[in-house]
Amino acid sequence: MTSKLDVVIMAAGKGTRMKSSLPKVLHTLAGKALVRHVVDTAQQLEARHTIVITGHGADQVEAALKAAYAEGGLKFARQMPQLGTGHAVQQAVPHLPDDGVVVVLSGDVPLTQTDTLQALVQACGGDKLALLTIEFDDPTGYGRIVRSPSGQVHAIVEHKDANEAQRAIREVYSGIMAVPAKRLKAWLARLDNKNAQQEYYLTDVVKFAEAEGVPVVAHKITDAAQVAGVNSPAQLADLERAYQQRRAQALMMDGVRIMDPARFDVRGELVCAQDVQIDVNCIFEGRVQLGQGVKVGANCVLANCVIEAGAVIHPFTHIDGEKLGVTVGEGALIGPFARLRPGAQLGAEVHIGNFVEVKNSTLAKGAKANHLAYLGDATVGERVNYGAGSITANYDGANKHRTVIEADVHIGSNCVLVAPVTIGAGGTVGGGSTITKSTEPGALSVARGKQVSIANWQRPTKNK
Ligand code: UD1
Ligand code: CA
């Protein structure tokens, strides 16, 4: 393969049918902006330069891409106003060295595979014009691939410019081509807009190629999802499903048990060891790693976390490690209805039950918080039992402080541990206590109003 590859991504169009204030190419598929799927594909091709043509919402599109990719990794060229695909690629010309092959992509066609583009570049071979094409039962709206009787590609005729016979052609141009830069630049300079849409059509380069005796080759594929563009919310939803089905199929091929691939969503990277089971309606975001034999119950959202071997995540659990990450240790039981936030580091066999929230806290092996509790900025020792309704008061209104609960402590129900505070090893805290001072190992600490009981108490009666 030629090493001098430059990619042009057209992303200046308006996307009227999305009926959205967000530029079309910033709508997300699998949690990632459409145009980022295309940029990532370009990067897998190891393109020398990747030039993004922006126009509608240019500031927003460029800002989003600058935030996502290393400085200097992408070049931008603005197209104002938008006078057609040929005019769009013209804006990239100053960034295109003569010695390369240019691959033209669209920012709203997210699922083209790298190997397809590599085959297209192979077909170009550094000196031909290579078009990615596909046959559709309903080719309405697309540019038709017109071939000579010998089968040689002769022209691309846009739907609006096509006659009846041409409209009957089912082979269409996908919008993706690979072309020698030097040729492309000369041809772009000659485009005109004398056509039904009064646009500068990139597809007119086929005519020039033919006139100059440059071979035009079609690389025809059959997988429609790879060339499908997004023009409406409904098309975006269809492509999202196509994408998720593929992710699910690939995981199942590796042995992951997915209860229903139609109710499964990965928006990032999901790495699974052997014998993982995933029930319906789970969403995986960011980078998620599931260890051997992990079970994820129905309706869980797992993001940026590592779940170690044998752990069970019961239904309706929400885990998001964001930047700090979350770790769930081997054999831990989490949920149902648990919430693990950034910096939750749970050791082996930890139990976190319903309506328990853990943030920026370490729980050692065998620690349990089974009901209705909050652990924030806490260090919890082995085998600690943290009672229902108890919380760490970690925030004094200005600063966060740590709570240390040493090994084998038993915290009763409805306690408030006012940080900074340490509960010494093996200690017990009576239910309903508000603990403001650290306690000695082995101590029983009770900090609540003493109970008063008045015998034979008569309740007031209503005045007559
Ligand atoms: C284009 C092709 C058509 C092909 C179809 C495949 C041309 C003339 N026609 O059609 O043969 O079958 O794609 O989907 O190329 N864009 C710009 N600036 C512009 C116009 C478009 O950046 O001035 C961008 C759009 O944002 C989009 C891409 O180029 O990402 C394609 O534009 P679109 O209008 O969808 O292409 P069509 O004219 O439908
Ligand atoms: Ca158009």
Short mmCIF file of C-alpha atoms and ligand atoms in Angstrom, two decimals:
data_model
loop_
_atom_site.label_atom_id
_atom_site.label_comp_id
_atom_site.label_asym_id
_atom_site.label_seq_id
_atom_site.Cartn_x
_atom_site.Cartn_y
_atom_site.Cartn_z
CA MET A 1 0.00 0.00 0.00
CA THR A 2 1.16 3.51 -0.73
CA SER A 3 2.39 5.24 2.38
CA LYS A 4 1.45 8.72 1.21
CA LEU A 5 -2.22 8.86 1.97
CA ASP A 6 -4.16 12.03 2.71
CA VAL A 7 -7.79 12.03 3.79
CA VAL A 8 -10.38 14.74 3.15
CA ILE A 9 -13.53 14.56 5.27
CA MET A 10 -16.44 16.64 4.00
CA ALA A 11 -18.41 17.97 6.95
CA ALA A 12 -19.71 21.36 5.88
CA GLY A 13 -23.27 20.38 4.99
CA LYS A 14 -26.24 21.54 6.98
CA GLY A 15 -28.14 18.41 7.82
CA THR A 16 -31.52 20.13 7.59
CA ARG A 17 -33.46 16.91 8.08
CA MET A 18 -31.95 16.33 11.53
CA LYS A 19 -34.10 19.33 12.62
CA SER A 20 -31.54 20.08 15.29
CA SER A 21 -29.47 23.07 16.40
CA LEU A 22 -26.49 20.73 16.73
CA PRO A 23 -24.42 20.38 13.52
CA LYS A 24 -25.26 17.01 11.98
CA VAL A 25 -21.77 15.52 12.21
CA LEU A 26 -21.74 16.13 15.97
CA HIS A 27 -24.75 13.90 16.59
CA THR A 28 -23.52 10.76 18.26
CA LEU A 29 -23.52 7.13 17.26
CA ALA A 30 -22.46 4.70 19.98
CA GLY A 31 -21.74 7.72 22.17
CA LYS A 32 -19.26 9.25 19.70
CA ALA A 33 -19.81 12.11 17.24
CA LEU A 34 -20.40 10.88 13.68
CA VAL A 35 -17.40 12.79 12.36
CA ARG A 36 -15.17 11.22 15.03
CA HIS A 37 -16.00 7.77 13.71
CA VAL A 38 -14.75 8.97 10.33
CA VAL A 39 -11.62 10.61 11.78
CA ASP A 40 -10.83 7.42 13.71
CA THR A 41 -11.12 5.39 10.51
CA ALA A 42 -8.77 7.85 8.77
CA GLN A 43 -6.30 7.42 11.61
CA GLN A 44 -6.45 3.65 11.25
CA LEU A 45 -5.51 4.14 7.61
CA GLU A 46 -2.42 5.98 8.88
CA ALA A 47 -3.17 8.97 6.72
CA ARG A 48 -0.41 11.54 6.50
CA HIS A 49 -2.83 14.49 6.66
CA THR A 50 -6.49 14.45 7.59
CA ILE A 51 -8.32 17.57 6.49
CA VAL A 52 -11.82 18.25 7.74
CA ILE A 53 -13.96 20.58 5.64
CA THR A 54 -16.25 22.57 7.91
CA GLY A 55 -19.00 25.06 7.12
CA HIS A 56 -22.30 24.85 8.94
CA GLY A 57 -21.53 25.09 12.65
CA ALA A 58 -17.81 25.23 11.81
CA ASP A 59 -16.78 26.72 15.17
CA GLN A 60 -18.62 24.01 17.06
CA VAL A 61 -17.38 21.17 14.86
CA GLU A 62 -13.76 22.33 14.98
CA ALA A 63 -13.91 22.89 18.74
CA ALA A 64 -15.28 19.39 19.30
CA LEU A 65 -12.57 17.82 17.15
CA LYS A 66 -9.78 19.91 18.70
CA ALA A 67 -10.90 18.72 22.12
CA ALA A 68 -10.88 15.08 21.03
CA TYR A 69 -7.64 14.82 19.07
CA ALA A 70 -4.02 15.77 19.69
CA GLU A 71 -3.01 19.20 18.52
CA GLY A 72 -1.86 19.20 14.90
CA GLY A 73 -3.40 15.80 14.21
CA LEU A 74 -6.14 17.33 12.08
CA LYS A 75 -6.24 20.20 9.65
CA PHE A 76 -9.34 22.27 9.01
CA ALA A 77 -10.50 24.10 5.93
CA ARG A 78 -13.68 26.16 5.88
CA GLN A 79 -16.18 26.07 3.08
CA MET A 80 -18.40 29.17 3.12
CA PRO A 81 -20.85 29.05 1.45
CA GLN A 82 -21.38 25.39 0.57
CA LEU A 83 -21.47 25.10 -3.20
CA GLY A 84 -21.26 21.34 -3.57
CA THR A 85 -18.98 18.39 -2.87
CA GLY A 86 -16.44 19.42 -5.54
CA HIS A 87 -16.29 22.88 -4.01
CA ALA A 88 -15.85 21.28 -0.58
CA VAL A 89 -12.81 19.26 -1.66
CA GLN A 90 -11.37 22.33 -3.43
CA GLN A 91 -10.99 23.94 0.01
CA ALA A 92 -8.55 21.17 1.00
CA VAL A 93 -6.27 21.66 -2.00
CA PRO A 94 -3.68 23.84 -0.18
CA HIS A 95 -3.17 20.97 2.27
CA LEU A 96 -2.76 18.23 -0.34
CA PRO A 97 0.79 17.44 -1.51
CA ASP A 98 1.06 16.31 -5.14
CA ASP A 99 2.74 13.01 -4.32
CA GLY A 100 -0.15 11.46 -2.39
CA VAL A 101 -3.35 9.54 -2.89
CA VAL A 102 -6.40 11.35 -1.55
CA VAL A 103 -9.26 9.44 0.07
CA VAL A 104 -12.48 11.47 0.17
CA LEU A 105 -14.89 10.64 3.00
CA SER A 106 -18.06 12.21 4.41
CA GLY A 107 -18.40 13.23 8.02
CA ASP A 108 -21.91 11.79 8.11
CA VAL A 109 -20.99 8.26 6.94
CA PRO A 110 -19.70 6.74 10.16
CA LEU A 111 -19.42 2.99 9.64
CA THR A 112 -17.02 2.52 6.74
CA GLN A 113 -14.47 -0.12 7.70
CA THR A 114 -10.76 0.40 7.43
CA ASP A 115 -10.22 -2.74 5.35
CA THR A 116 -12.78 -1.50 2.81
CA LEU A 117 -10.86 1.75 2.39
CA GLN A 118 -7.56 -0.13 2.18
CA ALA A 119 -9.03 -2.19 -0.66
CA LEU A 120 -10.18 1.02 -2.35
CA VAL A 121 -6.68 2.49 -2.08
CA GLN A 122 -5.29 -0.77 -3.50
CA ALA A 123 -7.72 -0.42 -6.41
CA CYS A 124 -6.50 3.14 -6.98
CA GLY A 125 -2.95 1.83 -7.07
CA GLY A 126 -1.56 5.36 -7.00
CA ASP A 127 -2.60 6.20 -10.58
CA LYS A 128 -6.26 5.34 -11.10
CA LEU A 129 -9.52 6.92 -9.95
CA ALA A 130 -11.16 4.41 -7.61
CA LEU A 131 -14.83 4.73 -6.62
CA LEU A 132 -16.51 2.87 -3.80
CA THR A 133 -19.86 1.66 -5.14
CA ILE A 134 -22.80 -0.45 -4.05
CA GLU A 135 -26.05 -1.73 -5.54
CA PHE A 136 -29.31 -0.62 -3.98
CA ASP A 137 -32.80 -1.93 -4.71
CA ASP A 138 -33.93 1.66 -4.36
CA PRO A 139 -31.14 3.94 -5.65
CA THR A 140 -33.28 7.11 -5.42
CA GLY A 141 -31.24 10.21 -4.63
CA TYR A 142 -27.83 8.70 -5.30
CA GLY A 143 -25.37 9.30 -8.11
CA ARG A 144 -25.64 6.43 -10.62
CA ILE A 145 -22.60 4.56 -11.91
CA VAL A 146 -22.92 4.63 -15.68
CA ARG A 147 -20.86 1.93 -17.41
CA SER A 148 -20.04 1.43 -21.05
CA PRO A 149 -21.21 -1.80 -22.74
CA SER A 150 -17.82 -3.33 -21.91
CA GLY A 151 -18.47 -2.59 -18.24
CA GLN A 152 -15.97 0.26 -17.99
CA VAL A 153 -17.09 3.06 -15.60
CA HIS A 154 -17.90 6.00 -17.77
CA ALA A 155 -19.64 8.59 -15.58
CA ILE A 156 -21.45 9.30 -12.35
CA VAL A 157 -24.79 10.95 -13.02
CA GLU A 158 -26.56 12.57 -10.09
CA HIS A 159 -30.16 11.50 -9.54
CA LYS A 160 -31.49 14.96 -10.32
CA ASP A 161 -29.57 15.06 -13.60
CA ALA A 162 -30.32 11.49 -14.67
CA ASN A 163 -32.68 10.41 -17.45
CA GLU A 164 -35.11 7.50 -17.12
CA ALA A 165 -32.62 4.90 -18.33
CA GLN A 166 -29.93 6.16 -15.97
CA ARG A 167 -32.35 6.22 -13.06
CA ALA A 168 -32.93 2.53 -13.62
CA ILE A 169 -29.26 1.82 -12.80
CA ARG A 170 -28.98 0.28 -9.34
CA GLU A 171 -25.24 0.67 -8.87
CA VAL A 172 -24.57 3.96 -7.06
CA TYR A 173 -21.60 6.00 -5.95
CA SER A 174 -21.12 5.80 -2.20
CA GLY A 175 -19.57 9.26 -1.90
CA ILE A 176 -16.14 7.73 -1.18
CA MET A 177 -13.24 7.78 -3.63
CA ALA A 178 -9.46 7.35 -3.75
CA VAL A 179 -7.64 9.44 -6.31
CA PRO A 180 -4.07 10.59 -7.08
CA ALA A 181 -3.68 14.09 -5.59
CA LYS A 182 -2.05 15.65 -8.60
CA ARG A 183 -4.85 14.54 -10.90
CA LEU A 184 -7.54 15.53 -8.40
CA LYS A 185 -6.19 19.04 -8.02
CA ALA A 186 -6.12 19.60 -11.78
CA TRP A 187 -9.65 18.25 -12.17
CA LEU A 188 -11.09 20.26 -9.27
CA ALA A 189 -9.85 23.45 -10.92
CA ARG A 190 -11.97 22.62 -13.96
CA LEU A 191 -15.31 21.87 -12.29
CA ASP A 192 -18.37 23.91 -13.16
CA ASN A 193 -21.88 24.05 -11.73
CA LYS A 194 -23.89 23.60 -14.90
CA ASN A 195 -26.25 20.96 -13.57
CA ALA A 196 -29.69 20.53 -12.05
CA GLN A 197 -28.56 21.63 -8.57
CA GLN A 198 -26.11 24.34 -9.71
CA GLU A 199 -23.49 22.73 -7.49
CA TYR A 200 -19.86 21.92 -8.10
CA TYR A 201 -20.06 18.13 -8.21
CA LEU A 202 -17.02 16.17 -7.11
CA THR A 203 -18.43 13.32 -9.17
CA ASP A 204 -17.67 15.21 -12.39
CA VAL A 205 -14.00 14.22 -12.01
CA VAL A 206 -14.99 10.90 -13.60
CA LYS A 207 -15.58 12.69 -16.92
CA PHE A 208 -12.15 14.32 -16.78
CA ALA A 209 -10.48 11.03 -15.92
CA GLU A 210 -12.10 9.35 -18.88
CA ALA A 211 -11.13 12.21 -21.21
CA GLU A 212 -7.51 11.96 -20.06
CA GLY A 213 -7.40 8.18 -20.29
CA VAL A 214 -6.99 7.72 -16.53
CA PRO A 215 -8.63 4.39 -15.66
CA VAL A 216 -11.73 4.62 -13.48
CA VAL A 217 -12.25 1.55 -11.32
CA ALA A 218 -15.20 0.69 -9.11
CA HIS A 219 -14.68 -1.20 -5.89
CA LYS A 220 -18.14 -2.61 -5.28
CA ILE A 221 -19.20 -3.73 -1.82
CA THR A 222 -22.45 -5.29 -0.57
CA ASP A 223 -22.57 -4.11 3.04
CA ALA A 224 -24.92 -1.11 2.99
CA ALA A 225 -24.17 -0.02 6.56
CA GLN A 226 -20.61 0.86 5.53
CA VAL A 227 -21.77 3.54 3.12
CA ALA A 228 -24.98 4.60 4.84
CA GLY A 229 -25.18 8.30 5.54
CA VAL A 230 -27.12 9.94 8.32
CA ASN A 231 -29.70 12.47 7.21
CA SER A 232 -32.46 12.08 9.80
CA PRO A 233 -32.95 10.91 13.37
CA ALA A 234 -34.59 7.74 12.04
CA GLN A 235 -31.57 6.88 9.88
CA LEU A 236 -29.29 7.57 12.82
CA ALA A 237 -31.31 5.17 14.98
CA ASP A 238 -31.14 2.49 12.26
CA LEU A 239 -27.38 2.83 11.98
CA GLU A 240 -27.01 2.77 15.75
CA ARG A 241 -28.82 -0.60 15.80
CA ALA A 242 -26.71 -1.91 12.93
CA TYR A 243 -23.59 -0.89 14.82
CA GLN A 244 -24.73 -2.40 18.12
CA GLN A 245 -25.73 -5.66 16.44
CA ARG A 246 -22.21 -5.90 15.05
CA ARG A 247 -20.64 -5.24 18.43
CA ALA A 248 -22.88 -7.85 20.01
CA GLN A 249 -22.12 -10.41 17.30
CA ALA A 250 -18.38 -9.88 17.71
CA LEU A 251 -18.59 -10.34 21.48
CA MET A 252 -20.76 -13.45 21.14
CA MET A 253 -18.20 -14.87 18.69
CA ASP A 254 -15.72 -14.50 21.54
CA GLY A 255 -18.03 -16.44 23.85
CA VAL A 256 -19.80 -13.64 25.70
CA ARG A 257 -23.36 -14.63 26.60
CA ILE A 258 -25.60 -11.72 25.63
CA MET A 259 -29.22 -12.46 26.52
CA ASP A 260 -30.61 -10.28 23.74
CA PRO A 261 -28.29 -8.62 21.22
CA ALA A 262 -31.15 -6.30 20.26
CA ARG A 263 -31.15 -4.87 23.77
CA PHE A 264 -27.45 -4.24 24.25
CA ASP A 265 -25.41 -1.05 23.83
CA VAL A 266 -21.70 -0.38 23.88
CA ARG A 267 -20.63 3.24 23.68
CA GLY A 268 -16.91 2.80 23.97
CA GLU A 269 -14.73 -0.22 24.61
CA LEU A 270 -15.95 -3.39 26.29
CA VAL A 271 -13.38 -6.08 27.06
CA CYS A 272 -14.71 -9.41 28.34
CA ALA A 273 -12.92 -12.45 29.73
CA GLN A 274 -14.42 -15.94 29.45
CA ASP A 275 -17.95 -16.84 30.56
CA VAL A 276 -19.30 -13.35 30.97
CA GLN A 277 -23.11 -13.04 31.01
CA ILE A 278 -24.95 -9.85 30.21
CA ASP A 279 -28.70 -9.58 30.71
CA VAL A 280 -30.97 -7.27 28.72
CA ASN A 281 -30.89 -3.47 28.50
CA CYS A 282 -27.36 -2.88 29.72
CA ILE A 283 -25.29 0.07 28.52
CA PHE A 284 -21.49 0.09 28.58
CA GLU A 285 -19.71 3.42 28.24
CA GLY A 286 -16.09 4.54 28.14
CA ARG A 287 -13.73 1.67 28.90
CA VAL A 288 -15.25 -1.30 30.70
CA GLN A 289 -13.48 -4.55 31.56
CA LEU A 290 -15.42 -7.60 32.74
CA GLY A 291 -13.43 -10.44 34.29
CA GLN A 292 -13.97 -14.18 34.02
CA GLY A 293 -17.48 -15.29 34.87
CA VAL A 294 -18.81 -11.82 35.65
CA LYS A 295 -22.60 -11.55 35.52
CA VAL A 296 -24.32 -8.27 34.77
CA GLY A 297 -28.04 -8.14 35.54
CA ALA A 298 -30.72 -6.38 33.54
CA ASN A 299 -30.83 -2.60 33.17
CA CYS A 300 -27.35 -1.76 34.37
CA VAL A 301 -25.23 1.16 33.19
CA LEU A 302 -21.50 0.47 33.54
CA ALA A 303 -18.94 3.09 32.60
CA ASN A 304 -15.19 3.37 33.04
CA CYS A 305 -14.80 0.47 35.41
CA VAL A 306 -13.05 -2.83 35.97
CA ILE A 307 -15.17 -5.70 37.28
CA GLU A 308 -13.01 -8.56 38.44
CA ALA A 309 -13.63 -12.28 38.07
CA GLY A 310 -16.77 -13.78 39.52
CA ALA A 311 -18.33 -10.50 40.59
CA VAL A 312 -22.09 -10.14 40.14
CA ILE A 313 -23.68 -6.83 39.26
CA HIS A 314 -27.37 -7.14 40.06
CA PRO A 315 -30.08 -5.33 38.06
CA PHE A 316 -30.46 -1.55 37.94
CA THR A 317 -26.94 -0.79 39.12
CA HIS A 318 -25.21 2.36 37.94
CA ILE A 319 -21.43 2.47 37.90
CA ASP A 320 -19.42 5.35 36.45
CA GLY A 321 -15.73 5.72 37.24
CA GLU A 322 -15.40 8.82 34.99
CA LYS A 323 -11.69 9.78 35.06
CA LEU A 324 -10.77 8.09 38.38
CA GLY A 325 -12.26 4.71 37.54
CA VAL A 326 -14.10 2.16 39.64
CA THR A 327 -12.83 -1.29 40.57
CA VAL A 328 -15.06 -4.11 41.79
CA GLY A 329 -13.07 -6.95 43.31
CA GLU A 330 -13.33 -10.69 42.73
CA GLY A 331 -16.57 -12.27 43.81
CA ALA A 332 -18.10 -8.98 44.94
CA LEU A 333 -21.91 -8.62 44.92
CA ILE A 334 -23.22 -5.25 43.81
CA GLY A 335 -26.82 -4.07 43.74
CA PRO A 336 -29.61 -4.28 42.85
CA PHE A 337 -29.98 -0.48 42.69
CA ALA A 338 -26.42 0.34 43.75
CA ARG A 339 -24.43 3.37 42.64
CA LEU A 340 -20.65 3.35 42.38
CA ARG A 341 -19.03 6.68 41.61
CA PRO A 342 -15.49 7.73 40.65
CA GLY A 343 -12.76 6.34 42.88
CA ALA A 344 -14.80 3.49 44.38
CA GLN A 345 -12.24 0.71 44.87
CA LEU A 346 -13.94 -2.39 46.15
CA GLY A 347 -11.92 -5.42 47.24
CA ALA A 348 -12.80 -9.09 46.89
CA GLU A 349 -16.15 -10.28 48.18
CA VAL A 350 -17.39 -6.83 49.08
CA HIS A 351 -21.19 -6.55 49.21
CA ILE A 352 -22.91 -3.33 48.18
CA GLY A 353 -26.67 -3.55 48.39
CA ASN A 354 -29.68 -1.55 47.31
CA PHE A 355 -29.60 2.24 47.44
CA VAL A 356 -25.99 2.35 48.56
CA GLU A 357 -23.76 5.04 47.06
CA VAL A 358 -19.96 4.78 47.16
CA LYS A 359 -17.65 7.57 46.02
CA ASN A 360 -13.86 7.90 46.25
CA SER A 361 -13.67 5.18 48.89
CA THR A 362 -11.68 2.00 49.38
CA LEU A 363 -13.43 -1.04 50.81
CA ALA A 364 -11.19 -3.93 51.81
CA LYS A 365 -12.00 -7.61 51.36
CA GLY A 366 -15.33 -8.74 52.71
CA ALA A 367 -16.63 -5.30 53.78
CA LYS A 368 -20.41 -4.94 53.49
CA ALA A 369 -22.82 -2.05 53.12
CA ASN A 370 -26.09 -3.68 52.27
CA HIS A 371 -28.83 -1.07 52.55
CA LEU A 372 -29.48 2.65 52.04
CA ALA A 373 -26.06 4.07 52.85
CA TYR A 374 -23.44 6.57 51.72
CA LEU A 375 -19.67 6.08 51.79
CA GLY A 376 -17.71 9.06 50.48
CA ASP A 377 -13.98 9.69 50.95
CA ALA A 378 -13.74 6.69 53.26
CA THR A 379 -11.19 3.96 53.88
CA VAL A 380 -13.00 0.86 55.04
CA GLY A 381 -11.15 -2.16 56.47
CA GLU A 382 -11.71 -5.87 55.98
CA ARG A 383 -15.00 -7.41 57.12
CA VAL A 384 -16.50 -4.07 58.21
CA ASN A 385 -20.28 -4.13 58.43
CA TYR A 386 -21.74 -0.74 57.61
CA GLY A 387 -25.35 -0.45 58.76
CA ALA A 388 -28.45 0.64 56.92
CA GLY A 389 -28.97 4.36 56.62
CA SER A 390 -25.47 5.30 57.75
CA ILE A 391 -23.47 8.01 56.07
CA THR A 392 -20.06 9.61 56.10
CA ALA A 393 -20.44 13.38 56.49
CA ASN A 394 -17.39 14.08 54.37
CA TYR A 395 -18.05 17.66 53.41
CA ASP A 396 -18.04 20.57 55.87
CA GLY A 397 -19.37 23.03 53.36
CA ALA A 398 -15.88 24.00 52.22
CA ASN A 399 -13.57 20.98 52.30
CA LYS A 400 -13.79 17.21 51.99
CA HIS A 401 -12.39 15.06 54.79
CA ARG A 402 -11.67 11.34 55.11
CA THR A 403 -13.34 8.77 57.29
CA VAL A 404 -11.30 5.73 58.32
CA ILE A 405 -13.17 2.64 59.45
CA GLU A 406 -10.67 0.02 60.53
CA ALA A 407 -11.02 -3.75 60.11
CA ASP A 408 -13.88 -5.65 61.76
CA VAL A 409 -15.79 -2.54 62.81
CA HIS A 410 -19.55 -2.78 63.09
CA ILE A 411 -21.41 0.45 62.30
CA GLY A 412 -25.06 0.28 63.38
CA SER A 413 -27.98 1.74 61.46
CA ASN A 414 -28.54 5.43 60.87
CA CYS A 415 -25.12 6.64 62.00
CA VAL A 416 -23.42 9.83 60.89
CA LEU A 417 -19.62 9.68 60.84
CA VAL A 418 -18.47 13.30 60.78
CA ALA A 419 -15.09 13.41 59.00
CA PRO A 420 -12.25 13.61 59.65
CA VAL A 421 -12.74 10.68 62.02
CA THR A 422 -11.31 7.18 62.61
CA ILE A 423 -13.24 4.24 64.05
CA GLY A 424 -10.65 1.96 65.65
CA ALA A 425 -10.38 -1.70 64.65
CA GLY A 426 -13.01 -4.06 65.96
CA GLY A 427 -15.05 -1.19 67.37
CA THR A 428 -18.83 -0.92 67.41
CA VAL A 429 -20.93 2.19 66.84
CA GLY A 430 -24.44 2.06 68.26
CA GLY A 431 -27.32 2.73 65.90
CA GLY A 432 -28.36 6.35 65.53
CA SER A 433 -25.00 7.74 66.68
CA THR A 434 -23.44 10.91 65.34
CA ILE A 435 -19.71 10.33 65.73
CA THR A 436 -17.53 13.43 65.78
CA LYS A 437 -14.47 12.12 67.67
CA SER A 438 -12.24 9.17 66.74
CA THR A 439 -12.80 5.98 68.74
CA GLU A 440 -10.38 3.46 70.27
CA PRO A 441 -10.00 -0.06 68.88
CA GLY A 442 -12.53 -2.45 70.38
CA ALA A 443 -14.66 0.34 71.88
CA LEU A 444 -18.45 0.58 71.81
CA SER A 445 -19.37 4.15 70.96
CA VAL A 446 -22.87 5.51 71.34
CA ALA A 447 -23.61 9.16 70.70
CA ARG A 448 -27.32 9.86 70.87
CA GLY A 449 -29.92 11.14 73.35
CA LYS A 450 -30.55 8.65 76.11
CA GLN A 451 -33.92 6.96 75.92
CA VAL A 452 -36.57 8.11 78.37
CA SER A 453 -39.69 5.99 78.96
CA ILE A 454 -42.60 7.31 81.08
CA ALA A 455 -44.79 4.54 82.43
CA ASN A 456 -48.55 4.51 81.76
CA TRP A 457 -48.43 7.63 79.62
CA GLN A 458 -51.87 9.04 78.81
CA ARG A 459 -52.16 10.55 75.35
CA PRO A 460 -54.05 13.88 75.20
CA THR A 461 -57.72 13.62 74.25
CA LYS A 462 -59.66 15.99 71.98
CA ASN A 463 -61.38 18.98 73.73
CA LYS A 464 -65.19 18.67 73.66
C1 UD1 B 1 -23.18 12.72 -3.04
C2 UD1 B 1 -22.70 12.33 -4.41
C3 UD1 B 1 -23.57 11.20 -4.93
C4 UD1 B 1 -23.51 10.01 -3.97
C5 UD1 B 1 -23.92 10.47 -2.59
C6 UD1 B 1 -23.69 9.35 -1.61
C7 UD1 B 1 -21.90 14.41 -5.37
C8 UD1 B 1 -22.17 15.50 -6.34
N1 UD1 B 1 -22.82 13.46 -5.27
O1 UD1 B 1 -24.51 13.15 -3.14
O2 UD1 B 1 -23.10 10.79 -6.20
O3 UD1 B 1 -24.37 8.99 -4.43
O4 UD1 B 1 -23.10 11.59 -2.18
O5 UD1 B 1 -24.22 9.71 -0.37
O6 UD1 B 1 -20.83 14.37 -4.77
N2 UD1 B 1 -20.85 18.59 1.70
C9 UD1 B 1 -20.01 19.64 1.98
N3 UD1 B 1 -20.13 20.77 1.27
C10 UD1 B 1 -21.02 20.91 0.26
C11 UD1 B 1 -21.88 19.82 -0.03
C12 UD1 B 1 -21.76 18.67 0.71
O7 UD1 B 1 -19.18 19.56 2.90
O8 UD1 B 1 -21.04 21.96 -0.35
C13 UD1 B 1 -20.73 17.36 2.49
C14 UD1 B 1 -21.99 17.01 3.21
O9 UD1 B 1 -21.99 17.57 4.50
C15 UD1 B 1 -21.90 15.49 3.28
C16 UD1 B 1 -21.15 15.15 2.02
O10 UD1 B 1 -20.50 16.31 1.61
O11 UD1 B 1 -21.14 15.07 4.38
C17 UD1 B 1 -22.07 14.64 0.91
O12 UD1 B 1 -23.01 15.62 0.65
P1 UD1 B 1 -24.51 15.26 0.29
O13 UD1 B 1 -25.26 16.51 0.04
O14 UD1 B 1 -25.03 14.29 1.29
O15 UD1 B 1 -24.23 14.45 -1.04
P2 UD1 B 1 -25.24 14.26 -2.21
O16 UD1 B 1 -25.33 15.52 -2.99
O17 UD1 B 1 -26.44 13.66 -1.68
CA CA B 2 -26.53 17.50 -1.99
#
